[in-house]
Short mmCIF file of C-alpha atoms in Angstrom, two decimals:
data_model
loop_
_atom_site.label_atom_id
_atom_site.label_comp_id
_atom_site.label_asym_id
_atom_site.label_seq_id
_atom_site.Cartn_x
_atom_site.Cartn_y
_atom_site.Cartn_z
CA UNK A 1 -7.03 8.61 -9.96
CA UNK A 2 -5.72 7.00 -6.60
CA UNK A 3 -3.20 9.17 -6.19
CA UNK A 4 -5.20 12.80 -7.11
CA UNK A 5 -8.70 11.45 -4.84
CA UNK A 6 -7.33 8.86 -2.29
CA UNK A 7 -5.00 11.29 -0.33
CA UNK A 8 -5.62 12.03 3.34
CA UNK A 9 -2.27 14.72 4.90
CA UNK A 10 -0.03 11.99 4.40
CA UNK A 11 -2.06 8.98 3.56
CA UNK A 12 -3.41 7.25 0.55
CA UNK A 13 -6.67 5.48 0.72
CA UNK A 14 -7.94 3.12 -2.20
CA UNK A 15 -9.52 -0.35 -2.46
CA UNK A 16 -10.41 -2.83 -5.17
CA UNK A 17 -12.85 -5.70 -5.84
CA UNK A 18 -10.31 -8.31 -5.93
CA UNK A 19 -6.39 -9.04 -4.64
CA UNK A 20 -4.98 -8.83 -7.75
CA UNK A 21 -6.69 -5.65 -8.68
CA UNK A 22 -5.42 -3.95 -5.08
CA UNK A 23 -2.17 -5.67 -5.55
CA UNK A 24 -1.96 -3.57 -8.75
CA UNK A 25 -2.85 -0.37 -7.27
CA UNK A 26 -0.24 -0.73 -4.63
CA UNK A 27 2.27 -1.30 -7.24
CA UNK A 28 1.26 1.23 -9.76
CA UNK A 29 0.77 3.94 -7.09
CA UNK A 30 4.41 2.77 -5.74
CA UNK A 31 5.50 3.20 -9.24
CA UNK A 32 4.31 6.60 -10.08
CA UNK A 33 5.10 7.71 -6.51
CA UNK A 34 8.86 6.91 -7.01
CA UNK A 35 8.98 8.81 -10.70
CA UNK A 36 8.82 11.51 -8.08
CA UNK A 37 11.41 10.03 -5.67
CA UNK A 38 8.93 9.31 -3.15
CA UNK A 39 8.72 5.39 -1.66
CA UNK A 40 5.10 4.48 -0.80
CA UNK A 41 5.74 1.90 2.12
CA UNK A 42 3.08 0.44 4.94
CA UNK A 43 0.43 -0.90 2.73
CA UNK A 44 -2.41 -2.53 4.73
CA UNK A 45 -5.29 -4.32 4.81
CA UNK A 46 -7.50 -6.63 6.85
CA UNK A 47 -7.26 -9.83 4.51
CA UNK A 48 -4.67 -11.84 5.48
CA UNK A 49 -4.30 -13.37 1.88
CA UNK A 50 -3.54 -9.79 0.20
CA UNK A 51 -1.40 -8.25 3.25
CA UNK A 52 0.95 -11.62 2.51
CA UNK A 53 1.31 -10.37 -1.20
CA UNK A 54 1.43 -6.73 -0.02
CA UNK A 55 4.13 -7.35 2.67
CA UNK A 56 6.61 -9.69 -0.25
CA UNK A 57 6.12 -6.62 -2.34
CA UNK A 58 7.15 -4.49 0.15
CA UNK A 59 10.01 -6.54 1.28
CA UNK A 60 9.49 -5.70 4.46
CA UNK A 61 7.52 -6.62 7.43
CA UNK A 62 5.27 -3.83 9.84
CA UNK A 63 4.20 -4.13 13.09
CA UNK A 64 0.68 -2.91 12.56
CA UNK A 65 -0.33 -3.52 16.16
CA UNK A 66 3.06 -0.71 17.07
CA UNK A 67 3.16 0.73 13.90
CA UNK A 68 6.74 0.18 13.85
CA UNK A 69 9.07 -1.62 11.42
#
């Protein structure tokens, strides 16, 4: 559902109740995304608690105030 309703151009917006359930819909959208060879990457968020999770899962840290890597 995330991936068909959430998109904006290039973008995909969705949200949860809790961490672990937006944890889970960053890595199932990463997973279905890559079944078609494409890498989600830049997940954000304003809690501090789930953008730590987000950015281990990522393996990667972004500059959100640049929007750089």
């Amino acid at each position: 559902k995330m991936m068909q309703q959430g998109r904006y151009v290039d973008d995909i917006v969705a949200g949860g109740d809790t961490i672990e359930e937006c944890l889970q819909l960053a890595k199932d959208g990463s997973r279905i995304a890559a079944e078609g060879s494409f890498i989600l990457r830049r997940w954000t968020t304003d809690d501090q608690q789930l953008q730590a999770q987000l950015d281990e899962f990522q393996g990667e840290k972004f500059d959100r105030r640049s929007r750089q890597l």
